[in-house]
GROMACS .gro file of C-alpha atoms in nm:
model
  309
    1UNK     CA    1  -1.312  -0.089  -2.402
    2UNK     CA    2  -1.276   0.276  -2.299
    3UNK     CA    3  -0.957   0.390  -2.126
    4UNK     CA    4  -1.165   0.537  -1.844
    5UNK     CA    5  -1.395   0.300  -1.659
    6UNK     CA    6  -1.646   0.351  -1.380
    7UNK     CA    7  -1.703   0.102  -1.098
    8UNK     CA    8  -2.047   0.138  -0.939
    9UNK     CA    9  -1.997   0.031  -0.578
   10UNK     CA   10  -2.344  -0.005  -0.426
   11UNK     CA   11  -2.436  -0.053  -0.059
   12UNK     CA   12  -2.065  -0.054   0.022
   13UNK     CA   13  -1.956   0.088   0.356
   14UNK     CA   14  -1.713   0.380   0.391
   15UNK     CA   15  -1.426   0.155   0.499
   16UNK     CA   16  -1.451  -0.076   0.196
   17UNK     CA   17  -1.495   0.222  -0.038
   18UNK     CA   18  -1.174   0.364   0.106
   19UNK     CA   19  -0.997   0.031   0.050
   20UNK     CA   20  -1.113   0.015  -0.314
   21UNK     CA   21  -0.996   0.367  -0.386
   22UNK     CA   22  -0.671   0.304  -0.201
   23UNK     CA   23  -0.599  -0.014  -0.397
   24UNK     CA   24  -0.664   0.170  -0.723
   25UNK     CA   25  -0.446   0.456  -0.605
   26UNK     CA   26  -0.170   0.208  -0.521
   27UNK     CA   27  -0.192   0.091  -0.881
   28UNK     CA   28  -0.197   0.447  -1.012
   29UNK     CA   29  -0.570   0.408  -1.070
   30UNK     CA   30  -0.490   0.167  -1.350
   31UNK     CA   31  -0.533  -0.197  -1.434
   32UNK     CA   32  -0.467  -0.368  -1.770
   33UNK     CA   33  -0.454  -0.030  -1.945
   34UNK     CA   34  -0.777   0.112  -1.804
   35UNK     CA   35  -0.812   0.394  -1.553
   36UNK     CA   36  -1.078   0.322  -1.292
   37UNK     CA   37  -1.294   0.553  -1.082
   38UNK     CA   38  -1.525   0.444  -0.801
   39UNK     CA   39  -1.880   0.579  -0.797
   40UNK     CA   40  -2.159   0.517  -0.546
   41UNK     CA   41  -2.419   0.564  -0.820
   42UNK     CA   42  -2.567   0.304  -1.057
   43UNK     CA   43  -2.476   0.293  -1.423
   44UNK     CA   44  -2.105   0.217  -1.413
   45UNK     CA   45  -1.915  -0.005  -1.655
   46UNK     CA   46  -1.896  -0.268  -1.379
   47UNK     CA   47  -2.123  -0.297  -1.076
   48UNK     CA   48  -2.028  -0.432  -0.735
   49UNK     CA   49  -2.273  -0.477  -0.446
   50UNK     CA   50  -2.193  -0.553  -0.083
   51UNK     CA   51  -2.438  -0.836  -0.003
   52UNK     CA   52  -2.359  -0.862   0.369
   53UNK     CA   53  -2.672  -0.664   0.452
   54UNK     CA   54  -3.036  -0.734   0.369
   55UNK     CA   55  -3.058  -0.415   0.164
   56UNK     CA   56  -2.744  -0.501  -0.028
   57UNK     CA   57  -2.861  -0.854  -0.100
   58UNK     CA   58  -3.193  -0.726  -0.235
   59UNK     CA   59  -3.011  -0.479  -0.460
   60UNK     CA   60  -2.785  -0.756  -0.588
   61UNK     CA   61  -3.085  -0.983  -0.660
   62UNK     CA   62  -3.270  -0.707  -0.846
   63UNK     CA   63  -2.975  -0.630  -1.070
   64UNK     CA   64  -2.916  -0.998  -1.143
   65UNK     CA   65  -3.281  -1.040  -1.241
   66UNK     CA   66  -3.223  -0.765  -1.497
   67UNK     CA   67  -2.949  -0.976  -1.649
   68UNK     CA   68  -2.656  -0.767  -1.530
   69UNK     CA   69  -2.322  -0.925  -1.434
   70UNK     CA   70  -2.286  -0.804  -1.078
   71UNK     CA   71  -1.995  -0.869  -0.841
   72UNK     CA   72  -2.098  -0.977  -0.491
   73UNK     CA   73  -1.869  -0.846  -0.217
   74UNK     CA   74  -1.895  -1.057   0.099
   75UNK     CA   75  -1.714  -1.203   0.399
   76UNK     CA   76  -1.905  -1.529   0.356
   77UNK     CA   77  -1.657  -1.767   0.192
   78UNK     CA   78  -1.936  -2.020   0.129
   79UNK     CA   79  -2.152  -1.777  -0.069
   80UNK     CA   80  -2.250  -1.941  -0.398
   81UNK     CA   81  -2.266  -1.664  -0.658
   82UNK     CA   82  -2.132  -1.626  -1.010
   83UNK     CA   83  -1.893  -1.337  -0.942
   84UNK     CA   84  -1.762  -1.297  -0.588
   85UNK     CA   85  -1.491  -1.097  -0.419
   86UNK     CA   86  -1.407  -1.175  -0.059
   87UNK     CA   87  -1.339  -0.927   0.215
   88UNK     CA   88  -1.077  -0.806   0.277
   89UNK     CA   89  -1.014  -0.712  -0.085
   90UNK     CA   90  -0.687  -0.813  -0.248
   91UNK     CA   91  -0.543  -0.604  -0.526
   92UNK     CA   92  -0.478  -0.867  -0.790
   93UNK     CA   93  -0.820  -1.037  -0.769
   94UNK     CA   94  -0.993  -0.700  -0.749
   95UNK     CA   95  -0.828  -0.546  -1.056
   96UNK     CA   96  -0.835  -0.866  -1.262
   97UNK     CA   97  -1.206  -0.919  -1.205
   98UNK     CA   98  -1.293  -0.556  -1.287
   99UNK     CA   99  -1.107  -0.571  -1.616
  100UNK     CA  100  -1.238  -0.915  -1.712
  101UNK     CA  101  -1.599  -0.805  -1.662
  102UNK     CA  102  -1.547  -0.471  -1.835
  103UNK     CA  103  -1.398  -0.641  -2.141
  104UNK     CA  104  -1.646  -0.929  -2.147
  105UNK     CA  105  -1.347  -1.163  -2.175
  106UNK     CA  106  -1.452  -1.403  -1.903
  107UNK     CA  107  -1.419  -1.780  -1.920
  108UNK     CA  108  -1.554  -2.059  -1.699
  109UNK     CA  109  -1.201  -2.103  -1.564
  110UNK     CA  110  -1.191  -1.735  -1.470
  111UNK     CA  111  -1.522  -1.767  -1.286
  112UNK     CA  112  -1.399  -2.064  -1.089
  113UNK     CA  113  -1.074  -1.886  -1.004
  114UNK     CA  114  -1.248  -1.580  -0.864
  115UNK     CA  115  -1.522  -1.771  -0.686
  116UNK     CA  116  -1.264  -1.985  -0.509
  117UNK     CA  117  -0.981  -1.734  -0.480
  118UNK     CA  118  -0.756  -1.773  -0.178
  119UNK     CA  119  -0.421  -1.625  -0.085
  120UNK     CA  120  -0.133  -1.809  -0.246
  121UNK     CA  121   0.111  -1.974  -0.008
  122UNK     CA  122   0.453  -1.859  -0.125
  123UNK     CA  123   0.771  -1.972   0.050
  124UNK     CA  124   0.981  -1.692   0.199
  125UNK     CA  125   1.215  -1.627   0.486
  126UNK     CA  126   0.907  -1.584   0.703
  127UNK     CA  127   0.719  -1.863   0.872
  128UNK     CA  128   0.341  -1.870   0.860
  129UNK     CA  129   0.143  -1.910   1.178
  130UNK     CA  130  -0.088  -2.210   1.191
  131UNK     CA  131  -0.457  -2.137   1.148
  132UNK     CA  132  -0.639  -2.444   1.273
  133UNK     CA  133  -0.955  -2.534   1.088
  134UNK     CA  134  -1.046  -2.825   1.316
  135UNK     CA  135  -1.404  -2.773   1.436
  136UNK     CA  136  -1.368  -2.396   1.421
  137UNK     CA  137  -1.072  -2.375   1.661
  138UNK     CA  138  -0.897  -2.040   1.615
  139UNK     CA  139  -0.716  -1.782   1.822
  140UNK     CA  140  -0.937  -1.507   1.962
  141UNK     CA  141  -0.788  -1.270   1.703
  142UNK     CA  142  -0.884  -1.502   1.417
  143UNK     CA  143  -1.238  -1.549   1.554
  144UNK     CA  144  -1.276  -1.171   1.567
  145UNK     CA  145  -1.130  -1.123   1.218
  146UNK     CA  146  -1.360  -1.390   1.074
  147UNK     CA  147  -1.660  -1.248   1.265
  148UNK     CA  148  -1.738  -1.587   1.415
  149UNK     CA  149  -1.982  -1.424   1.656
  150UNK     CA  150  -2.242  -1.195   1.504
  151UNK     CA  151  -2.432  -1.126   1.828
  152UNK     CA  152  -2.326  -1.052   2.189
  153UNK     CA  153  -2.129  -1.332   2.351
  154UNK     CA  154  -1.952  -1.403   2.675
  155UNK     CA  155  -1.620  -1.583   2.640
  156UNK     CA  156  -1.619  -1.888   2.866
  157UNK     CA  157  -1.294  -2.082   2.851
  158UNK     CA  158  -1.086  -2.246   3.125
  159UNK     CA  159  -0.828  -2.008   3.266
  160UNK     CA  160  -0.977  -1.702   3.098
  161UNK     CA  161  -1.136  -1.405   3.278
  162UNK     CA  162  -1.489  -1.301   3.188
  163UNK     CA  163  -1.497  -1.118   2.856
  164UNK     CA  164  -1.816  -0.977   2.707
  165UNK     CA  165  -1.809  -0.897   2.336
  166UNK     CA  166  -2.080  -0.708   2.146
  167UNK     CA  167  -1.983  -0.713   1.774
  168UNK     CA  168  -2.290  -0.514   1.673
  169UNK     CA  169  -2.190  -0.208   1.876
  170UNK     CA  170  -1.817  -0.259   1.826
  171UNK     CA  171  -1.759  -0.288   2.200
  172UNK     CA  172  -1.622  -0.530   2.456
  173UNK     CA  173  -1.644  -0.523   2.832
  174UNK     CA  174  -1.381  -0.624   3.085
  175UNK     CA  175  -1.339  -0.532   3.449
  176UNK     CA  176  -0.961  -0.517   3.451
  177UNK     CA  177  -0.649  -0.403   3.270
  178UNK     CA  178  -0.557  -0.516   2.919
  179UNK     CA  179  -0.226  -0.632   3.070
  180UNK     CA  180  -0.418  -0.904   3.256
  181UNK     CA  181  -0.489  -1.069   2.919
  182UNK     CA  182  -0.154  -1.233   2.864
  183UNK     CA  183   0.015  -1.328   2.532
  184UNK     CA  184  -0.018  -1.705   2.603
  185UNK     CA  185  -0.395  -1.658   2.624
  186UNK     CA  186  -0.410  -1.485   2.287
  187UNK     CA  187  -0.193  -1.758   2.132
  188UNK     CA  188  -0.435  -2.026   2.254
  189UNK     CA  189  -0.699  -2.161   2.017
  190UNK     CA  190  -1.064  -2.156   2.118
  191UNK     CA  191  -1.364  -2.339   1.975
  192UNK     CA  192  -1.644  -2.124   1.838
  193UNK     CA  193  -1.855  -2.250   2.130
  194UNK     CA  194  -1.629  -2.061   2.370
  195UNK     CA  195  -1.842  -1.761   2.278
  196UNK     CA  196  -2.175  -1.822   2.452
  197UNK     CA  197  -2.461  -1.611   2.315
  198UNK     CA  198  -2.633  -1.371   2.550
  199UNK     CA  199  -2.955  -1.181   2.492
  200UNK     CA  200  -2.958  -0.804   2.473
  201UNK     CA  201  -3.134  -0.789   2.810
  202UNK     CA  202  -2.883  -1.028   2.965
  203UNK     CA  203  -2.598  -0.824   2.818
  204UNK     CA  204  -2.725  -0.509   2.988
  205UNK     CA  205  -2.730  -0.693   3.322
  206UNK     CA  206  -2.390  -0.851   3.276
  207UNK     CA  207  -2.202  -0.535   3.174
  208UNK     CA  208  -2.291  -0.358   3.496
  209UNK     CA  209  -1.964  -0.266   3.666
  210UNK     CA  210  -1.755  -0.357   3.362
  211UNK     CA  211  -1.566  -0.098   3.163
  212UNK     CA  212  -1.680  -0.056   2.802
  213UNK     CA  213  -1.395  -0.060   2.552
  214UNK     CA  214  -1.362  -0.035   2.175
  215UNK     CA  215  -1.358  -0.376   2.007
  216UNK     CA  216  -1.076  -0.254   1.782
  217UNK     CA  217  -0.857  -0.246   2.094
  218UNK     CA  218  -0.920  -0.614   2.164
  219UNK     CA  219  -0.864  -0.704   1.798
  220UNK     CA  220  -0.533  -0.517   1.803
  221UNK     CA  221  -0.387  -0.675   2.116
  222UNK     CA  222  -0.521  -1.021   2.032
  223UNK     CA  223  -0.370  -0.994   1.683
  224UNK     CA  224  -0.041  -0.863   1.817
  225UNK     CA  225   0.012  -1.161   2.048
  226UNK     CA  226  -0.155  -1.446   1.858
  227UNK     CA  227   0.170  -1.593   1.718
  228UNK     CA  228   0.516  -1.469   1.807
  229UNK     CA  229   0.754  -1.444   1.513
  230UNK     CA  230   0.512  -1.589   1.257
  231UNK     CA  231   0.295  -1.413   0.999
  232UNK     CA  232  -0.071  -1.476   0.935
  233UNK     CA  233  -0.078  -1.705   0.626
  234UNK     CA  234  -0.283  -1.446   0.433
  235UNK     CA  235   0.018  -1.212   0.453
  236UNK     CA  236   0.278  -1.454   0.319
  237UNK     CA  237   0.434  -1.436  -0.025
  238UNK     CA  238   0.485  -1.162  -0.283
  239UNK     CA  239   0.288  -0.895  -0.099
  240UNK     CA  240   0.309  -0.522  -0.037
  241UNK     CA  241   0.138  -0.350   0.255
  242UNK     CA  242   0.014  -0.001   0.331
  243UNK     CA  243  -0.175   0.183   0.605
  244UNK     CA  244  -0.416   0.469   0.549
  245UNK     CA  245  -0.380   0.588   0.909
  246UNK     CA  246  -0.160   0.516   1.209
  247UNK     CA  247  -0.344   0.278   1.447
  248UNK     CA  248  -0.403   0.454   1.777
  249UNK     CA  249  -0.277   0.152   1.969
  250UNK     CA  250   0.056   0.163   1.783
  251UNK     CA  251   0.122   0.516   1.903
  252UNK     CA  252   0.172   0.386   2.256
  253UNK     CA  253   0.479   0.187   2.152
  254UNK     CA  254   0.779   0.356   1.991
  255UNK     CA  255   0.881   0.055   1.779
  256UNK     CA  256   0.529  -0.013   1.650
  257UNK     CA  257   0.476   0.357   1.584
  258UNK     CA  258   0.792   0.358   1.372
  259UNK     CA  259   0.660   0.067   1.163
  260UNK     CA  260   0.329   0.248   1.115
  261UNK     CA  261   0.506   0.566   1.001
  262UNK     CA  262   0.691   0.370   0.732
  263UNK     CA  263   0.375   0.200   0.603
  264UNK     CA  264   0.167   0.514   0.592
  265UNK     CA  265   0.412   0.677   0.349
  266UNK     CA  266   0.349   0.422   0.076
  267UNK     CA  267   0.337   0.052  -0.012
  268UNK     CA  268   0.621  -0.161   0.126
  269UNK     CA  269   0.721  -0.523   0.092
  270UNK     CA  270   0.788  -0.706   0.415
  271UNK     CA  271   1.158  -0.722   0.329
  272UNK     CA  272   1.166  -0.343   0.277
  273UNK     CA  273   0.977  -0.290   0.602
  274UNK     CA  274   1.229  -0.505   0.785
  275UNK     CA  275   1.523  -0.319   0.632
  276UNK     CA  276   1.389   0.034   0.680
  277UNK     CA  277   1.276  -0.022   1.037
  278UNK     CA  278   1.583  -0.211   1.153
  279UNK     CA  279   1.352  -0.416   1.376
  280UNK     CA  280   1.355  -0.794   1.432
  281UNK     CA  281   1.113  -1.016   1.236
  282UNK     CA  282   0.916  -1.084   1.556
  283UNK     CA  283   0.819  -0.717   1.584
  284UNK     CA  284   0.736  -0.679   1.217
  285UNK     CA  285   0.522  -0.993   1.198
  286UNK     CA  286   0.336  -0.909   1.522
  287UNK     CA  287   0.267  -0.557   1.396
  288UNK     CA  288   0.137  -0.675   1.057
  289UNK     CA  289  -0.077  -0.942   1.224
  290UNK     CA  290  -0.232  -0.682   1.454
  291UNK     CA  291  -0.302  -0.441   1.167
  292UNK     CA  292  -0.459  -0.722   0.965
  293UNK     CA  293  -0.675  -0.851   1.250
  294UNK     CA  294  -0.804  -0.503   1.328
  295UNK     CA  295  -0.883  -0.432   0.961
  296UNK     CA  296  -0.632  -0.150   0.920
  297UNK     CA  297  -0.395  -0.312   0.669
  298UNK     CA  298  -0.418  -0.272   0.291
  299UNK     CA  299  -0.281  -0.584   0.122
  300UNK     CA  300  -0.155  -0.572  -0.238
  301UNK     CA  301  -0.084  -0.931  -0.334
  302UNK     CA  302   0.148  -1.035  -0.620
  303UNK     CA  303   0.203  -0.666  -0.689
  304UNK     CA  304   0.512  -0.715  -0.901
  305UNK     CA  305   0.319  -0.915  -1.159
  306UNK     CA  306  -0.028  -0.769  -1.116
  307UNK     CA  307   0.021  -0.393  -1.125
  308UNK     CA  308   0.300  -0.138  -1.153
  309UNK     CA  309   0.337   0.155  -0.920
   0.00000   0.00000   0.00000
């Protein structure tokens, strides 16, 4: 296998391309002795296709029909494909799968491991927040992270104000202040049915008089308050984190802004982040949860054994 390898990333959005390049940069561009570059053109040593769009799925099908081993990138955890990587990407699975496919050294056990990969639960000084699987009951932050609702919905839940969410346009509508949405609300779990679908025409009627806001704002504040003092289970264990930009919402709070400034300088373990910031675990875990929910956090799992910086 050549020392320099090309990953053809097809139908992949700018955000995921940035994550791939950032993960490779975190690893010095290397994995198992090979140096990787990401290309948006066909013909690479390994091909990856984002299948979460109709165009991407058709591209993936066409390449598979030609007998190529193609990685499917998707948020759908139930997708039954031979080679799958889940969003958000995790460094170890990403690099391992690239190198296995490039070398042709791929066993049935390897396929099963990557198709069913999930974050390892490693004990640490941090407690993991509970993510309830019962009948799709999650916090609002977790529903938004998992993209439970693909189309416009109105949140109807006892004790909650009227919230209109339009995932397609990346907007939400609320006639009030964000401070009116209290931390206990965001810590509460909701069934998927709490989001009642509304038609596009009905949405236009309902949003009259309501202020349009960026959905990233709701993801941030919902993620920040979803579980005080406990980390999202995906962030537990031997993990290093990094930001590619300071979240705008964090700039409004001096302590959160300080955490963002540390993470934007380079990858940090949670213990290092705690030590360098001098902040309590509650602040650090809330900040990481918010970054993760809003899709701003790069997660390098098992970095000490997977890659060297």
